[in-house]
Amino acid sequence: MIIAATDGSSLGNPGAGGWCWYLSPECWRAGGFTLGTNNQAELMAVADLLTETATVADDLLIQADSQYVINILTKWRFGWKKKGWKTGGGKPVANLELVKRLDQLLSDPARKGKVSFEWVKGHAGHPLNEQADSHAQAIARAYQSGSPREADFGPGWKSGKESTSERTSDTPAEDAAKTAKYRYPEDPRETRSQQNPVAPAAAPARPLYPQLEQNPNPKEYRQGRYLIREHVLTVPLYHSEVALKLFPDSAKNPVVNLARGTDIQESGVQSELFAVTSSSAETSVKSPGKPKSSESNNQFLPPWVDAEIRKTNIQIYAREIAFDDDENRPYLIFFQGGPGCKGSRPADWSSPWFGAALEKYRIIMLDQRGTGRSTPLDNVTIPALGSRAGAWLRLMRADQIVGDAEALRRALGIKKWTVMGQSFGGFIITAYLSRFPEAIEKAYITGGLPGLTKVNRIYEQTFAATARRCQEFYALPGMEEAVRQTCAHVLEHDEYLPNGEKLTPNRIRQVGLELGRSYGLENLRYLFEAPFVQTGGKRHLTQEFLGQVGSRVSFALDPLYALLHETIYGNAVPQSEVEPTAWAADRIREKAPGFAQNGDPLDYEQPYYLTGEHFGRWVFAQDPALQSLAELADDLAAETEWPVLYDPQKLAENQVPVYAVVYRDDIFVPRALSLNTGRVMGATILEKPDWHHDGLRASGDLIISWLLSN
């Protein structure tokens, strides 16, 4: 009999973690991850051991100090499986992908030896357990410190059978196991993720633009030179006054191009004059077969905004920062990129642009609705909303965020403020200028002039830009071959990310998000420079590679980013009939050379590229953090009643000074479409060929110097 101990560790739970199975000094292996739970680490240790011993004839005794793991594998999984992987209470099984994998490994008829489990008390001097625990913690600390390269992941299985067969009886480990006492609990212990989530609480009804919640003064504190005030505001879930009731005079307007003066076509963007009927004529042009929803007061009301939604309020959080030596500076509100990302925190304020902006402004960092300390929406609270979830998610777009910003401005008594937005933050500003230009003194936009066009056009250009950038990456020696080989490897061999997700070529290719960053090529070079390791005569992907890929592609921390991404393009400009986005990224991807989901990585006659900011239906099928949201994502992709985001006519009449930075090789926000939008609104544009989408972070001192000089 082979006796092995398994253990897992998570520093923070969730946090950086490590796992280990241990037989002897000559036979053990460890692994780790950037973010996960202790239970996940415990399960991963057992899964790896079972994988390594699948063809071993000897019986296997697994000693673990986790009753959670032992109960799952010896008792609960059988009932869960019969119930369609639901608990006795009908709840989804936590860590489902890992549990399914373990069930498959234990049920494999090809397995030679029998597998049994015994509980041992942790941290009680058990020799094998102490070793497994020590190695698991060491790996966790290595991932926490960002130095997994320096960690010892062990020799692997190697001569495991030989090293253990000599010590299968009368060993201290065996004696300890024989005397161990344990009880299985009567009922499953539910993890945090299994507990009933609590829906975001609706505040009592309040006036449209109430005063700030703090009474009598906002919470205030000092941090170094910074004076910080915290603002919490109760606002309506649906701001009816931000809805644009616009209809075009033609259904044939793939690209808005309202030129100021001479129509200059430097970008090569198709030019078609776009006009909007007057408000008096709006009722004469409607979507065929789809009556326009309205209230008696003529306010636009989307079909998902019912009586309950209209009386529901949410909370919005904002952090105001100023230098403590002068509180008389004007206000600047910063809109974070995204969608679904909270405002920057103090740890992010080291960026050069931030200090320079504080010399001139008081800065307000807004947690956009659904994020941060505003009423949160994540993979716990969204399911808790039940049938209301779809309506809530439809109200997380740029237009409603503008309503929140206006509520805050009026509550603070600010006549006008300067607005600044990065990436999606620029989309919000463009929506702001379409509604309340009178509230804006000046607008700064970096990498965020949205295309005034349909979603298909957006993705056609982002795929093309991503292909060009990937070609730059492949010019580095060995990189294309490394991408092709790793993708081909996971087609033939099962490899798993730290969260238990089976790795696929599409998930590997998703690391191409890095191509949009200034140092993206270098970061990807280090990722792919040595992805394989030989253990036990087999080739595996390294734990570091798996951990790095897992941390880059998981949306466990920001599910809204993936869930809302395509919605930000829905009905961007007025259309006679609003088309659904309908998983545009997936549709356009199959037409873009080198991006097909099922492309053969070893077909060297065809290009094979990494992908960028392209969230298709497949992501929700594969990422465990998104699987519970897949039906909602489908629902959003099918929506045809989106309110209009941008008013081209109002933008063409814009008098607010707009200063925008456009990046020539931006793979996220197409350059040509950005230049077109800039011309429409009369923006002053700085175009740089050597900066990428993260230019504000990477070269913030240069960018902010130019912006503030205007």
Coordinates of C-alpha atoms in Angstrom, one line a residue, residues 64-608:
A64 CA -5.8 14.5 4.9
D65 CA -6.5 16.9 7.7
S66 CA -9.6 18.3 5.9
Q67 CA -12.9 16.6 6.8
Y68 CA -14.5 18.8 4.1
V69 CA -12.4 16.9 1.5
I70 CA -12.9 13.5 3.0
N71 CA -16.6 13.9 3.3
I72 CA -16.9 15.1 -0.3
L73 CA -15.0 12.1 -1.7
T74 CA -16.4 9.4 0.6
K75 CA -20.0 10.5 1.1
W76 CA -21.4 13.6 -0.4
R77 CA -20.4 13.4 -4.0
F78 CA -22.6 10.4 -4.6
G79 CA -25.8 12.2 -3.6
W80 CA -24.8 15.5 -5.3
K81 CA -24.2 13.6 -8.5
K82 CA -27.7 12.0 -8.4
K83 CA -29.2 15.5 -7.8
G84 CA -27.5 17.0 -10.8
W85 CA -24.6 18.3 -8.7
K86 CA -26.8 20.1 -6.2
T87 CA -26.5 19.9 -2.4
G88 CA -29.2 18.4 -0.2
G89 CA -30.7 21.9 0.1
G90 CA -30.8 22.3 -3.7
K91 CA -27.9 24.7 -3.8
P92 CA -25.1 24.6 -6.3
V93 CA -22.1 22.6 -5.2
A94 CA -19.1 24.7 -4.3
N95 CA -15.9 24.2 -6.3
L96 CA -17.9 22.2 -8.8
E97 CA -15.3 21.8 -11.5
L98 CA -12.8 20.4 -9.0
V99 CA -15.3 18.1 -7.4
K100 CA -16.4 16.7 -10.8
R101 CA -12.7 16.1 -11.8
L102 CA -12.1 14.2 -8.5
D103 CA -15.3 12.2 -9.1
Q104 CA -14.0 11.3 -12.5
L105 CA -10.6 10.3 -11.2
L106 CA -12.0 8.1 -8.5
S107 CA -14.6 6.5 -10.8
D108 CA -12.1 5.7 -13.6
P109 CA -12.4 1.9 -14.3
A110 CA -8.8 2.0 -15.6
R111 CA -7.5 2.8 -12.2
K112 CA -5.4 -0.1 -10.9
G113 CA -5.3 0.2 -7.1
K114 CA -8.0 1.0 -4.6
V115 CA -8.2 4.4 -3.0
S116 CA -9.1 5.0 0.6
F117 CA -9.0 8.1 2.9
E118 CA -8.2 8.7 6.5
W119 CA -8.4 11.8 8.6
V120 CA -5.3 13.0 10.6
K121 CA -5.2 15.9 12.9
G122 CA -3.4 18.8 11.4
H123 CA -0.5 20.6 13.1
A124 CA -0.2 17.7 15.6
G125 CA 3.2 16.2 14.6
H126 CA 2.0 13.8 12.0
P127 CA 5.2 13.3 9.9
L128 CA 3.7 13.2 6.4
N129 CA 1.0 15.8 7.2
E130 CA 3.6 18.2 8.6
Q131 CA 5.7 17.9 5.4
A132 CA 2.8 18.4 3.1
D133 CA 1.7 21.4 5.2
S134 CA 5.2 22.9 5.2
H135 CA 5.5 22.6 1.4
A136 CA 2.0 23.9 0.7
Q137 CA 2.6 27.0 2.9
A138 CA 6.0 27.7 1.2
I139 CA 4.4 27.7 -2.2
A140 CA 1.6 30.0 -0.9
R141 CA 4.1 32.4 0.4
A142 CA 6.0 32.3 -2.9
Y143 CA 2.9 33.2 -4.8
Q144 CA 1.9 35.9 -2.3
S145 CA 5.3 37.6 -2.7
G146 CA 5.2 37.3 -6.4
S147 CA 8.2 35.0 -6.6
P148 CA 6.9 31.5 -7.6
R149 CA 10.0 31.0 -9.7
E150 CA 12.1 30.7 -6.6
A151 CA 9.9 28.0 -5.0
D152 CA 10.6 24.3 -4.8
F153 CA 7.7 22.4 -6.5
G154 CA 9.2 19.0 -5.7
P155 CA 10.6 16.1 -7.7
G156 CA 7.2 14.8 -8.7
W157 CA 6.2 11.2 -8.8
K158 CA 9.4 9.8 -10.3
S159 CA 10.0 6.5 -8.5
G160 CA 7.1 6.9 -6.2
K161 CA 6.2 3.3 -6.1
E162 CA 9.7 2.2 -5.2
S163 CA 10.2 4.8 -2.6
T164 CA 7.0 4.0 -0.8
S165 CA 6.8 0.2 -1.1
E166 CA 9.5 -0.2 1.5
R167 CA 7.6 1.8 4.1
T168 CA 4.1 0.6 3.8
S169 CA 4.0 -0.9 7.3
D170 CA 5.1 -0.1 10.8
T171 CA 5.9 3.5 9.9
P172 CA 5.3 6.4 12.1
A173 CA 2.9 7.7 9.5
E174 CA 0.9 4.5 9.5
D175 CA 0.8 4.3 13.3
A176 CA -0.5 7.9 13.5
A177 CA -3.1 7.1 10.9
K178 CA -4.3 4.0 12.8
T179 CA -4.8 5.9 16.0
A180 CA -6.4 9.0 14.5
K181 CA -9.9 9.7 15.8
Y182 CA -12.4 11.6 13.7
R183 CA -16.1 12.1 13.2
Y184 CA -17.8 13.0 10.0
P185 CA -20.4 15.8 10.5
E186 CA -24.0 14.8 10.0
D187 CA -24.6 17.6 7.5
P188 CA -22.4 19.1 4.8
R189 CA -20.4 22.1 5.9
E190 CA -21.3 24.8 3.5
T191 CA -18.6 27.1 2.4
R192 CA -18.9 30.8 2.1
S193 CA -19.9 30.6 -1.5
Q194 CA -22.6 28.0 -0.7
Q195 CA -24.4 30.2 1.9
N196 CA -27.5 32.1 0.9
P197 CA -26.3 35.4 -0.7
V198 CA -28.0 38.6 0.3
A199 CA -29.4 40.8 -2.4
P200 CA -28.4 44.4 -2.5
A201 CA -30.8 46.1 -0.2
A202 CA -33.0 48.8 -1.6
A203 CA -33.0 52.0 0.4
P204 CA -36.3 53.7 1.3
A205 CA -37.7 56.0 -1.4
R206 CA -36.0 59.4 -1.5
P207 CA -36.0 62.5 -3.6
L208 CA -34.4 62.2 -7.0
Y209 CA -31.3 64.1 -5.9
P210 CA -31.1 63.9 -2.2
Q211 CA -28.4 65.3 0.1
L212 CA -25.4 63.3 1.0
E213 CA -26.1 60.5 3.5
Q214 CA -23.4 61.6 6.1
N215 CA -24.8 63.9 8.7
P216 CA -23.7 66.5 9.4
N217 CA -20.5 66.2 7.5
P218 CA -18.9 63.6 5.1
K219 CA -16.5 61.2 6.7
E220 CA -13.1 62.9 6.6
Y221 CA -9.5 61.8 7.3
R222 CA -5.9 62.6 6.3
Q223 CA -3.4 60.3 4.6
G224 CA 0.0 61.9 4.2
R225 CA -0.5 65.1 2.2
Y226 CA -4.0 64.0 1.2
L227 CA -7.2 65.2 2.7
I228 CA -9.9 62.6 1.9
R229 CA -13.6 62.8 2.2
E230 CA -16.0 59.9 1.6
H231 CA -19.4 60.5 0.1
V232 CA -22.3 58.0 0.1
L233 CA -25.4 58.9 -2.0
T234 CA -28.7 57.2 -2.4
V235 CA -29.9 57.4 -6.0
P236 CA -32.7 55.8 -8.1
L237 CA -31.8 52.5 -9.7
Y238 CA -33.3 54.0 -12.9
H239 CA -32.7 57.6 -13.9
S240 CA -35.5 58.4 -16.3
E241 CA -34.1 61.8 -17.2
V242 CA -31.0 60.4 -18.9
A243 CA -32.9 58.4 -21.5
L244 CA -32.4 59.7 -25.1
K245 CA -35.5 59.5 -27.2
L246 CA -33.9 59.7 -30.6
F247 CA -34.7 58.2 -34.0
P248 CA -32.7 58.5 -37.2
D249 CA -34.1 59.7 -40.5
S250 CA -32.5 56.7 -42.1
A251 CA -31.9 53.1 -41.2
K252 CA -28.7 53.0 -43.1
N253 CA -26.0 54.6 -40.9
P254 CA -23.3 52.1 -40.0
V255 CA -20.9 55.0 -39.0
V256 CA -21.8 58.4 -37.7
N257 CA -19.7 61.1 -39.3
L258 CA -21.0 64.6 -38.7
A259 CA -18.1 66.7 -39.9
R260 CA -17.3 70.1 -38.6
G261 CA -16.6 72.2 -41.7
T262 CA -14.8 70.3 -44.3
D263 CA -15.2 66.5 -44.0
I264 CA -11.6 65.2 -43.6
Q265 CA -11.3 61.5 -44.1
E266 CA -7.8 60.9 -42.8
S267 CA -9.0 57.8 -40.9
G268 CA -10.5 56.0 -43.9
V269 CA -13.7 55.6 -41.9
Q270 CA -16.8 55.4 -44.1
S271 CA -18.6 58.7 -44.1
E272 CA -22.3 58.9 -44.1
L273 CA -24.2 62.0 -43.0
F274 CA -26.2 61.2 -39.9
A275 CA -29.2 63.3 -38.9
V276 CA -31.7 63.1 -36.1
T277 CA -35.3 64.1 -36.3
S278 CA -36.6 66.7 -33.9
S279 CA -38.3 65.6 -30.8
S280 CA -41.7 66.6 -32.2
A281 CA -41.2 64.1 -35.0
E282 CA -39.9 61.2 -32.8
T283 CA -43.3 59.4 -32.7
S284 CA -43.4 59.1 -36.4
V285 CA -40.4 56.9 -36.7
K286 CA -40.4 53.8 -34.6
S287 CA -38.9 50.3 -34.6
P288 CA -41.1 48.1 -36.8
G289 CA -43.4 45.9 -34.8
K290 CA -42.0 47.3 -31.5
P291 CA -44.1 50.0 -29.9
K292 CA -42.2 52.6 -28.0
S293 CA -42.6 52.4 -24.3
S294 CA -43.5 55.7 -22.5
E295 CA -45.2 57.1 -19.5
S296 CA -47.9 59.8 -19.4
N297 CA -45.2 62.4 -18.7
N298 CA -43.4 61.4 -22.0
Q299 CA -40.4 59.9 -20.1
F300 CA -38.7 57.0 -21.9
L301 CA -39.3 53.8 -20.0
P302 CA -37.5 50.6 -21.2
P303 CA -39.7 47.5 -20.9
W304 CA -37.6 46.0 -18.0
V305 CA -38.3 49.1 -15.8
D306 CA -41.4 48.1 -13.9
A307 CA -43.0 49.7 -10.9
E308 CA -40.6 47.8 -8.5
I309 CA -37.5 49.0 -10.4
R310 CA -38.8 52.6 -10.4
K311 CA -39.1 52.7 -6.6
T312 CA -35.8 50.9 -6.0
N313 CA -32.8 52.9 -4.9
I314 CA -29.1 52.0 -4.6
Q315 CA -26.1 53.6 -3.0
I316 CA -23.3 55.3 -4.8
Y317 CA -19.9 55.7 -3.1
A318 CA -17.3 58.3 -4.1
R319 CA -13.9 59.3 -2.5
E320 CA -12.8 62.9 -2.7
I321 CA -9.1 63.6 -2.6
A322 CA -7.2 66.9 -2.3
F323 CA -3.9 68.2 -1.0
D324 CA -4.4 69.4 2.5
D325 CA -2.8 72.8 1.9
D326 CA -5.5 74.1 -0.4
E327 CA -9.1 73.1 -0.6
N328 CA -10.1 75.8 -3.0
R329 CA -9.2 74.0 -6.2
P330 CA -12.0 73.1 -8.7
Y331 CA -13.4 69.6 -8.9
L332 CA -12.4 66.9 -11.3
I333 CA -14.4 63.6 -11.4
F334 CA -12.5 60.6 -12.7
F335 CA -14.3 57.8 -14.5
Q336 CA -12.5 54.5 -14.3
G337 CA -12.1 52.1 -17.3
G338 CA -14.2 49.0 -17.4
P339 CA -17.1 48.3 -17.5
G340 CA -17.7 47.0 -14.0
C341 CA -14.5 48.3 -12.4
K342 CA -14.3 50.3 -9.2
G343 CA -12.5 53.6 -8.8
S344 CA -8.8 53.7 -8.0
R345 CA -7.7 53.1 -4.4
P346 CA -4.9 54.8 -2.5
A347 CA -2.4 52.2 -3.6
D348 CA -3.0 53.2 -7.2
W349 CA -2.4 56.9 -6.6
S350 CA 1.4 56.6 -7.2
S351 CA 0.8 57.1 -10.9
P352 CA 2.4 60.4 -12.1
W353 CA -0.8 61.7 -13.6
F354 CA -2.6 61.6 -10.2
G355 CA -0.2 63.9 -8.4
A356 CA 0.0 66.3 -11.3
A357 CA -3.8 66.5 -11.5
L358 CA -4.0 67.2 -7.7
E359 CA -1.9 70.3 -8.2
K360 CA -4.8 71.8 -10.1
Y361 CA -7.9 69.9 -9.0
R362 CA -9.8 68.2 -6.2
I363 CA -10.3 64.7 -7.5
I364 CA -13.4 62.6 -7.0
M365 CA -13.0 58.9 -7.6
L366 CA -16.4 57.3 -8.3
D367 CA -17.2 53.6 -7.6
Q368 CA -19.4 53.1 -10.6
R369 CA -22.8 51.5 -9.8
G370 CA -22.4 47.8 -9.2
T371 CA -18.7 48.1 -8.1
G372 CA -16.6 48.7 -5.0
R373 CA -18.4 50.3 -2.1
S374 CA -21.4 51.3 -4.2
T375 CA -24.2 48.7 -4.1
P376 CA -22.3 45.7 -5.4
L377 CA -23.1 43.3 -8.1
D378 CA -21.0 40.2 -8.3
N379 CA -21.4 36.4 -8.8
V380 CA -23.0 36.2 -5.3
T381 CA -25.3 39.2 -5.2
I382 CA -26.5 38.9 -8.9
P383 CA -28.0 35.4 -8.5
A384 CA -29.6 36.6 -5.3
L385 CA -31.6 39.1 -7.2
G386 CA -33.5 36.2 -8.9
S387 CA -35.8 37.3 -11.7
R388 CA -34.8 41.0 -11.1
A389 CA -31.1 40.4 -12.1
G390 CA -31.6 41.0 -15.8
A391 CA -33.3 44.4 -15.2
W392 CA -30.5 45.4 -12.7
L393 CA -27.8 44.5 -15.2
R394 CA -29.4 46.5 -18.0
L395 CA -29.2 49.5 -15.8
M396 CA -25.4 49.4 -15.3
R397 CA -24.5 51.1 -18.6
A398 CA -22.9 54.5 -19.3
D399 CA -26.2 56.4 -19.4
Q400 CA -27.2 55.5 -15.9
I401 CA -23.7 56.1 -14.6
V402 CA -24.1 59.6 -15.9
G403 CA -27.3 59.9 -13.9
D404 CA -25.3 58.9 -10.8
A405 CA -22.6 61.5 -11.5
E406 CA -25.2 64.2 -11.9
A407 CA -26.8 63.3 -8.7
L408 CA -23.5 63.6 -6.9
R409 CA -22.6 66.9 -8.5
R410 CA -25.9 68.4 -7.5
A411 CA -25.7 67.0 -4.0
L412 CA -22.3 68.5 -3.5
G413 CA -23.5 71.9 -4.9
I414 CA -20.9 72.0 -7.7
K415 CA -22.0 74.3 -10.5
K416 CA -19.6 72.7 -13.1
W417 CA -16.8 70.3 -12.9
T418 CA -14.1 68.9 -15.1
V419 CA -14.5 65.3 -16.2
M420 CA -11.7 62.8 -17.0
G421 CA -12.1 59.3 -18.2
Q422 CA -9.8 56.4 -19.1
S423 CA -11.0 53.8 -21.7
F424 CA -14.7 53.0 -20.8
G425 CA -14.5 56.2 -18.7
G426 CA -14.3 58.1 -22.0
F427 CA -17.5 56.3 -23.1
I428 CA -19.2 57.7 -20.0
I429 CA -18.0 61.2 -20.7
T430 CA -19.3 61.0 -24.3
A431 CA -22.7 59.9 -22.9
Y432 CA -22.4 62.8 -20.4
L433 CA -21.8 65.3 -23.2
S434 CA -24.9 63.9 -25.0
R435 CA -27.1 64.8 -22.0
F436 CA -25.7 67.4 -19.6
P437 CA -23.0 69.4 -21.3
E438 CA -23.9 72.4 -19.2
A439 CA -22.5 70.5 -16.2
I440 CA -19.0 70.1 -17.7
E441 CA -16.3 72.8 -17.6
K442 CA -13.8 70.7 -19.6
A443 CA -13.3 67.1 -20.6
Y444 CA -10.2 65.0 -20.7
I445 CA -10.3 61.5 -22.4
T446 CA -7.5 59.0 -22.6
G447 CA -7.9 55.9 -24.9
G448 CA -11.7 56.2 -24.7
L449 CA -13.4 58.0 -27.6
P450 CA -16.1 55.5 -28.5
G451 CA -17.0 54.5 -32.0
L452 CA -20.3 56.0 -33.1
T453 CA -21.3 52.8 -34.9
K454 CA -22.7 49.3 -34.5
V455 CA -21.0 46.6 -32.5
N456 CA -20.0 44.5 -35.6
R457 CA -17.9 47.4 -36.8
I458 CA -16.2 47.7 -33.4
Y459 CA -15.1 44.1 -33.4
E460 CA -14.0 44.0 -37.0
Q461 CA -11.5 46.7 -36.1
T462 CA -10.4 45.3 -32.7
F463 CA -9.7 41.9 -34.2
A464 CA -7.6 43.5 -37.0
A465 CA -5.6 45.6 -34.5
T466 CA -5.1 42.6 -32.3
A467 CA -3.8 40.6 -35.2
R468 CA -1.2 43.3 -36.0
R469 CA -0.1 43.4 -32.4
C470 CA 0.2 39.7 -32.2
Q471 CA 2.4 39.6 -35.3
E472 CA 4.7 42.0 -33.4
F473 CA 4.8 39.5 -30.6
Y474 CA 5.5 36.6 -32.9
A475 CA 8.5 38.5 -34.3
L476 CA 10.2 37.7 -31.0
P477 CA 12.2 34.4 -31.3
G478 CA 10.2 31.3 -30.4
M479 CA 7.0 33.0 -29.3
E480 CA 4.7 31.9 -32.0
E481 CA 5.9 28.3 -31.7
A482 CA 5.4 28.4 -27.9
V483 CA 1.8 29.6 -28.3
R484 CA 1.1 26.9 -30.9
Q485 CA 2.7 24.2 -28.9
T486 CA 1.0 25.0 -25.6
C487 CA -2.4 25.2 -27.3
A488 CA -1.8 21.9 -29.1
H489 CA -0.6 20.3 -25.8
V490 CA -3.9 21.0 -24.0
L491 CA -5.9 19.5 -26.9
E492 CA -4.2 16.2 -26.2
H493 CA -3.5 16.4 -22.4
D494 CA -5.6 17.5 -19.5
E495 CA -4.1 20.5 -17.7
Y496 CA -5.9 22.4 -15.0
L497 CA -5.8 26.0 -13.8
P498 CA -5.6 26.6 -10.0
N499 CA -9.4 27.1 -9.8
G500 CA -9.9 23.5 -11.2
E501 CA -10.9 24.7 -14.6
K502 CA -9.7 22.5 -17.5
L503 CA -7.4 24.5 -19.6
T504 CA -8.3 25.0 -23.3
P505 CA -6.6 26.7 -26.2
N506 CA -9.1 29.5 -26.1
R507 CA -8.2 30.3 -22.5
I508 CA -4.5 30.3 -23.3
R509 CA -5.2 32.6 -26.2
Q510 CA -7.1 35.0 -23.9
V511 CA -3.8 36.1 -22.4
G512 CA -3.6 38.3 -25.5
L513 CA -5.3 40.9 -23.4
E514 CA -1.7 41.7 -22.4
L515 CA -1.0 42.8 -26.0
G516 CA -2.9 46.0 -25.3
R517 CA -0.4 47.2 -22.7
S518 CA 2.8 49.1 -23.1
Y519 CA 5.0 46.3 -21.8
G520 CA 2.6 43.6 -23.0
L521 CA 5.1 41.9 -25.5
E522 CA 7.7 41.6 -22.8
N523 CA 5.3 40.2 -20.2
L524 CA 4.0 37.6 -22.7
R525 CA 7.6 36.7 -23.6
Y526 CA 8.3 35.8 -20.0
L527 CA 5.1 33.9 -19.8
F528 CA 5.8 31.7 -22.8
E529 CA 9.6 31.5 -22.5
A530 CA 9.5 28.1 -20.7
P531 CA 6.0 26.8 -20.4
F532 CA 6.9 23.0 -20.1
V533 CA 8.5 20.8 -17.6
Q534 CA 9.4 17.1 -17.6
T535 CA 8.2 15.0 -14.7
G536 CA 8.1 11.2 -14.5
G537 CA 8.8 11.0 -18.2
K538 CA 5.8 13.1 -19.0
R539 CA 5.7 16.7 -20.3
H540 CA 3.5 19.0 -18.3
L541 CA 2.8 22.7 -18.3
T542 CA 4.6 24.3 -15.4
Q543 CA 2.8 25.3 -12.2
E544 CA 4.0 28.8 -12.8
F545 CA 2.6 28.9 -16.3
L546 CA -0.8 27.5 -15.2
G547 CA -0.9 30.0 -12.3
Q548 CA 0.0 32.9 -14.5
V549 CA -2.6 32.0 -17.1
G550 CA -5.2 31.4 -14.4
S551 CA -4.6 34.8 -12.7
R552 CA -4.8 36.6 -16.1
V553 CA -8.0 35.0 -17.5
S554 CA -10.1 34.4 -14.4
F555 CA -13.0 36.8 -13.8
A556 CA -13.6 35.8 -10.2
L557 CA -12.8 39.3 -9.0
D558 CA -14.6 41.3 -11.7
P559 CA -17.4 39.3 -13.3
L560 CA -19.2 42.5 -14.3
Y561 CA -16.3 43.3 -16.7
A562 CA -17.1 40.2 -18.8
L563 CA -20.9 40.2 -18.2
L564 CA -21.4 43.8 -19.3
H565 CA -18.7 44.1 -21.9
E566 CA -20.8 43.7 -25.0
T567 CA -23.7 45.7 -23.6
I568 CA -21.7 48.9 -23.8
Y569 CA -22.0 48.8 -27.6
G570 CA -25.8 48.1 -27.7
N571 CA -27.6 50.9 -29.6
A572 CA -24.7 53.3 -29.3
V573 CA -26.3 55.7 -31.8
P574 CA -30.0 56.0 -32.8
Q575 CA -31.2 53.3 -35.1
S576 CA -34.6 52.8 -36.7
E577 CA -34.5 49.2 -35.3
V578 CA -32.1 48.2 -32.6
E579 CA -30.3 45.0 -33.3
P580 CA -29.1 42.7 -30.6
T581 CA -25.4 42.4 -30.0
A582 CA -25.9 38.6 -30.3
W583 CA -22.4 37.6 -29.2
A584 CA -20.8 39.8 -31.8
A585 CA -17.3 38.9 -30.6
D586 CA -18.0 35.2 -31.4
R587 CA -19.6 36.0 -34.8
I588 CA -16.9 38.3 -36.0
R589 CA -14.1 36.1 -34.6
E590 CA -15.0 33.3 -37.0
K591 CA -14.6 35.6 -40.0
A592 CA -11.3 37.1 -38.8
P593 CA -8.2 35.2 -40.2
G594 CA -6.3 33.6 -37.4
F595 CA -8.9 33.8 -34.7
A596 CA -11.3 30.9 -35.2
Q597 CA -12.1 29.2 -31.9
N598 CA -11.5 25.7 -33.3
G599 CA -8.4 26.6 -35.4
D600 CA -5.7 24.0 -35.5
P601 CA -2.6 25.4 -33.7
L602 CA -0.3 23.1 -35.7
D603 CA -1.6 24.2 -39.1
Y604 CA 1.3 26.4 -40.0
E605 CA -0.4 27.3 -43.3
Q606 CA -2.9 29.5 -41.3
P607 CA -2.2 32.2 -38.8
Y608 CA -3.0 31.4 -35.2

